[in-house]
Amino acid sequence: KAGVTQTPRYLIKTRGQQVTLSCSPISGHRSVSWYQQTPGQGLQFLFEYFSETQRNKGNFPGRFSGRQFSNSRSEMNVSTLELGDSALYLCASSQGETFGNTIYFGEGSWLTVV
Amino acid sequence: QQQVKQSPQSLIVQKGGISIINCAYENTAFDYFPWYQQFPGKGPALLIAIRPDVSEKKEGRFTISFNKSAKQFSLHIMDSQPGDSATYFCAASMTGNQFYFGTGTSLTVIP
């Protein structure tokens, strides 16, 4: 069974631009969550989607948004990029029907804002 | 506010030794406690997980010890190998599939 797939793996953006990251969950998984990983803040929860609905949201500004499609694939968008948004963005999927499921991470998208 | 506190930040162990990483939490609503292993350039991979109704869980060389009253849990890696050198994260979750992660422990196993 294929794992969580994230694209693109690496990207460089200029401050003020926007970026869209994509995530394909493990087949059969309906929950997708996003995390930001930085050396200073560690792994921080952005949001979680289940059946195309945002079920939970972390403490990030509104510039960070996401969505989930009917095939469970998800995208996250960051608008008006700031230097501090440089991070590894990780997508994780789980079966999601009940809470507290194991989440499985992709390899992440490395975003550098210059 | 860090919901899950992890220590030590870094750990150096001789090959064959025992690596011990500790985590503590405050929120008694947490009901699922996984450990993840992350190699450079890779996403975190689930290592082992435990629920609070169990005090210990063992999978191969990896053991989680859980102390509900102290609100602490730890990862023990027995017979540590150089291939175990990685960053380890503890985590905790409650309803909502939102996971709170510790700050990570960089483990180096010296041959």
Short mmCIF file of C-alpha atoms in Angstrom, two decimals:
data_model
loop_
_atom_site.label_atom_id
_atom_site.label_comp_id
_atom_site.label_asym_id
_atom_site.label_seq_id
_atom_site.Cartn_x
_atom_site.Cartn_y
_atom_site.Cartn_z
CA LYS A 1 0.00 0.00 0.00
CA ALA A 2 1.45 3.37 -0.98
CA GLY A 3 2.21 5.82 1.80
CA VAL A 4 1.30 9.45 2.16
CA THR A 5 2.52 11.40 -0.84
CA GLN A 6 3.32 15.08 -0.71
CA THR A 7 4.16 17.42 -3.56
CA PRO A 8 6.23 19.36 -4.21
CA ARG A 9 9.09 18.14 -2.03
CA TYR A 10 11.06 21.36 -2.19
CA LEU A 11 10.14 24.88 -3.15
CA ILE A 12 11.44 28.39 -2.78
CA LYS A 13 9.08 31.34 -2.67
CA THR A 14 9.46 35.07 -2.26
CA ARG A 15 8.01 36.95 0.68
CA GLY A 16 4.47 38.09 -0.12
CA GLN A 17 3.75 35.28 -2.54
CA GLN A 18 1.39 32.42 -1.88
CA VAL A 19 1.99 28.70 -2.02
CA THR A 20 -0.15 25.58 -2.39
CA LEU A 21 1.00 22.20 -1.11
CA SER A 22 -0.64 18.92 -2.01
CA CYS A 23 -1.14 15.69 -0.10
CA SER A 24 -2.45 12.29 -1.17
CA PRO A 25 -3.33 10.13 1.85
CA ILE A 26 -2.93 6.40 2.22
CA SER A 27 -5.61 4.61 0.27
CA GLY A 28 -8.71 4.22 2.40
CA HIS A 29 -7.74 6.95 4.85
CA ARG A 30 -10.30 9.72 5.13
CA SER A 31 -8.59 12.01 7.62
CA VAL A 32 -5.78 14.32 6.59
CA SER A 33 -3.98 16.62 8.96
CA TRP A 34 -1.20 19.12 8.40
CA TYR A 35 1.72 20.01 10.63
CA GLN A 36 4.44 22.61 10.46
CA GLN A 37 7.90 21.56 11.62
CA THR A 38 10.60 24.10 12.45
CA PRO A 39 13.77 23.79 14.52
CA GLY A 40 12.51 26.37 17.00
CA GLN A 41 8.87 25.36 17.42
CA GLY A 42 9.01 21.67 16.61
CA LEU A 43 5.91 19.99 15.20
CA GLN A 44 2.81 22.14 15.38
CA PHE A 45 -0.69 21.19 14.33
CA LEU A 46 -2.23 23.28 11.57
CA PHE A 47 -5.59 21.64 10.83
CA GLU A 48 -7.36 18.38 10.17
CA TYR A 49 -9.88 17.45 7.52
CA PHE A 50 -12.27 14.55 7.44
CA SER A 51 -14.77 13.91 4.65
CA GLU A 52 -14.07 17.33 3.10
CA THR A 53 -14.80 19.16 6.37
CA GLN A 54 -12.32 20.89 8.62
CA ARG A 55 -12.72 19.06 11.89
CA ASN A 56 -10.03 20.72 13.95
CA LYS A 57 -7.78 23.75 13.67
CA GLY A 58 -4.55 24.75 15.36
CA ASN A 59 -3.42 28.17 16.44
CA PHE A 60 -2.18 29.59 13.15
CA PRO A 61 -3.18 32.82 11.43
CA GLY A 62 -5.83 32.88 8.73
CA ARG A 63 -3.12 33.04 6.05
CA PHE A 64 -2.93 29.27 6.49
CA SER A 65 -5.85 27.45 4.96
CA GLY A 66 -6.65 24.07 3.58
CA ARG A 67 -9.23 21.95 1.91
CA GLN A 68 -10.01 18.34 1.22
CA PHE A 69 -11.46 16.86 -1.90
CA SER A 70 -13.97 14.04 -2.30
CA ASN A 71 -11.14 11.57 -3.00
CA SER A 72 -9.58 12.55 0.39
CA ARG A 73 -6.66 14.35 -1.24
CA SER A 74 -5.88 17.60 0.51
CA GLU A 75 -4.22 20.89 -0.22
CA MET A 76 -2.97 23.58 2.08
CA ASN A 77 -2.39 27.15 1.07
CA VAL A 78 -0.32 29.86 2.67
CA SER A 79 -0.94 33.38 1.45
CA THR A 80 1.22 36.47 1.86
CA LEU A 81 4.27 34.43 2.78
CA GLU A 82 6.55 35.63 5.54
CA LEU A 83 10.15 34.64 6.20
CA GLY A 84 8.98 32.81 9.33
CA ASP A 85 6.85 30.48 7.23
CA SER A 86 10.00 28.69 6.09
CA ALA A 87 9.51 25.18 7.41
CA LEU A 88 8.88 21.56 6.64
CA TYR A 89 5.16 21.06 6.08
CA LEU A 90 4.03 17.57 6.91
CA CYS A 91 0.83 15.90 5.92
CA ALA A 92 -0.46 12.94 7.88
CA SER A 93 -3.34 10.61 7.19
CA SER A 94 -5.41 8.28 9.30
CA GLN A 95 -8.56 6.24 8.94
CA GLY A 96 -10.25 8.92 10.97
CA GLU A 97 -13.59 7.35 11.76
CA THR A 98 -12.83 7.44 15.45
CA PHE A 99 -10.58 9.86 17.23
CA GLY A 100 -7.16 8.94 18.47
CA ASN A 101 -6.25 6.98 15.36
CA THR A 102 -2.65 6.48 14.45
CA ILE A 103 -1.48 9.09 11.98
CA TYR A 104 1.03 8.32 9.26
CA PHE A 105 3.22 11.09 7.90
CA GLY A 106 4.45 11.84 4.42
CA GLU A 107 7.99 12.99 3.80
CA GLY A 108 6.97 16.62 3.78
CA SER A 109 7.30 19.68 1.62
CA TRP A 110 10.29 21.88 2.37
CA LEU A 111 9.30 25.52 1.95
CA THR A 112 11.91 28.25 1.93
CA VAL A 113 10.72 31.86 1.89
CA VAL A 114 13.31 34.42 0.75
CA GLN B 1 2.61 26.53 26.28
CA GLN B 2 4.22 23.19 25.62
CA GLN B 3 1.57 20.52 26.20
CA VAL B 4 4.09 17.70 26.10
CA LYS B 5 7.55 18.16 27.61
CA GLN B 6 10.33 15.89 26.37
CA SER B 7 13.82 15.25 27.69
CA PRO B 8 16.66 15.02 27.10
CA GLN B 9 17.18 17.20 24.06
CA SER B 10 20.06 15.01 22.93
CA LEU B 11 21.38 11.64 23.95
CA ILE B 12 24.55 9.72 23.15
CA VAL B 13 24.58 6.01 23.84
CA GLN B 14 27.10 3.26 23.18
CA LYS B 15 26.10 0.45 20.87
CA GLY B 16 24.32 -2.23 22.88
CA GLY B 17 23.28 0.22 25.58
CA ILE B 18 19.82 1.33 26.65
CA SER B 19 18.43 4.64 25.40
CA ILE B 20 15.78 6.26 27.58
CA ILE B 21 13.69 9.26 26.55
CA ASN B 22 11.13 10.79 28.86
CA CYS B 23 7.97 12.78 28.31
CA ALA B 24 5.52 14.47 30.63
CA TYR B 25 2.09 15.94 30.05
CA GLU B 26 -0.46 17.94 32.01
CA ASN B 27 -3.75 17.44 30.21
CA THR B 28 -5.51 14.38 31.61
CA ALA B 29 -7.80 14.35 28.57
CA PHE B 30 -4.98 12.89 26.48
CA ASP B 31 -5.76 9.28 25.70
CA TYR B 32 -3.27 8.17 23.10
CA PHE B 33 0.51 8.41 23.30
CA PRO B 34 2.62 7.51 20.26
CA TRP B 35 6.34 7.76 19.67
CA TYR B 36 7.74 8.74 16.30
CA GLN B 37 11.19 8.28 14.80
CA GLN B 38 12.48 10.75 12.25
CA PHE B 39 15.55 10.45 10.07
CA PRO B 40 17.03 13.52 8.35
CA GLY B 41 15.05 14.49 5.28
CA LYS B 42 12.21 12.13 6.11
CA GLY B 43 8.82 12.47 7.74
CA PRO B 44 8.25 11.07 11.24
CA ALA B 45 7.45 7.35 11.27
CA LEU B 46 5.33 5.71 13.95
CA LEU B 47 7.43 3.56 16.24
CA ILE B 48 5.13 2.41 19.02
CA ALA B 49 2.07 3.75 20.82
CA ILE B 50 0.20 3.21 24.08
CA ARG B 51 -3.15 4.06 25.66
CA PRO B 52 -3.43 5.05 29.33
CA ASP B 53 -5.12 1.82 30.42
CA VAL B 54 -1.83 -0.02 29.90
CA SER B 55 1.33 0.58 31.93
CA GLU B 56 3.80 -0.93 29.51
CA LYS B 57 3.96 -1.97 25.89
CA LYS B 58 6.83 -3.73 24.20
CA GLU B 59 7.56 -4.20 20.51
CA GLY B 60 10.89 -5.76 19.76
CA ARG B 61 13.65 -3.62 21.25
CA PHE B 62 11.26 -0.71 21.91
CA THR B 63 9.24 -0.38 25.13
CA ILE B 64 6.90 2.34 26.30
CA SER B 65 6.45 2.72 30.03
CA PHE B 66 3.41 4.72 31.10
CA ASN B 67 2.74 6.20 34.54
CA LYS B 68 -0.76 7.64 34.56
CA SER B 69 -0.63 9.04 38.08
CA ALA B 70 2.62 10.89 37.38
CA LYS B 71 1.45 11.87 33.89
CA GLN B 72 4.71 10.63 32.43
CA PHE B 73 5.70 8.16 29.77
CA SER B 74 9.02 7.04 28.44
CA LEU B 75 10.60 5.21 25.54
CA HIS B 76 13.25 2.60 26.19
CA ILE B 77 15.39 1.34 23.32
CA MET B 78 17.18 -1.82 24.34
CA ASP B 79 20.41 -2.97 22.69
CA SER B 80 20.69 0.37 20.87
CA GLN B 81 22.20 0.19 17.40
CA PRO B 82 23.86 2.83 15.20
CA GLY B 83 20.86 2.53 12.87
CA ASP B 84 18.69 3.83 15.73
CA SER B 85 20.43 7.20 15.46
CA ALA B 86 17.57 9.56 14.69
CA THR B 87 15.32 12.15 16.30
CA TYR B 88 12.55 10.76 18.48
CA PHE B 89 9.31 12.57 19.25
CA CYS B 90 6.73 11.71 21.83
CA ALA B 91 3.19 12.86 21.23
CA ALA B 92 -0.21 12.91 22.84
CA SER B 93 -3.70 13.28 21.48
CA MET B 94 -7.28 13.51 22.61
CA THR B 95 -10.53 13.77 20.67
CA GLY B 96 -10.09 15.48 17.35
CA ASN B 97 -6.98 13.79 15.99
CA GLN B 98 -4.92 16.80 17.01
CA PHE B 99 -1.54 15.62 18.19
CA TYR B 100 0.74 17.55 20.51
CA PHE B 101 4.39 16.73 20.03
CA GLY B 102 7.37 16.95 22.32
CA THR B 103 10.36 18.97 21.16
CA GLY B 104 12.31 15.91 20.10
CA THR B 105 15.39 14.02 21.25
CA SER B 106 18.36 13.60 18.98
CA LEU B 107 19.78 10.14 19.64
CA THR B 108 23.28 9.18 18.56
CA VAL B 109 24.40 5.59 19.01
CA ILE B 110 28.16 5.26 18.92
CA PRO B 111 29.52 2.02 17.40
#
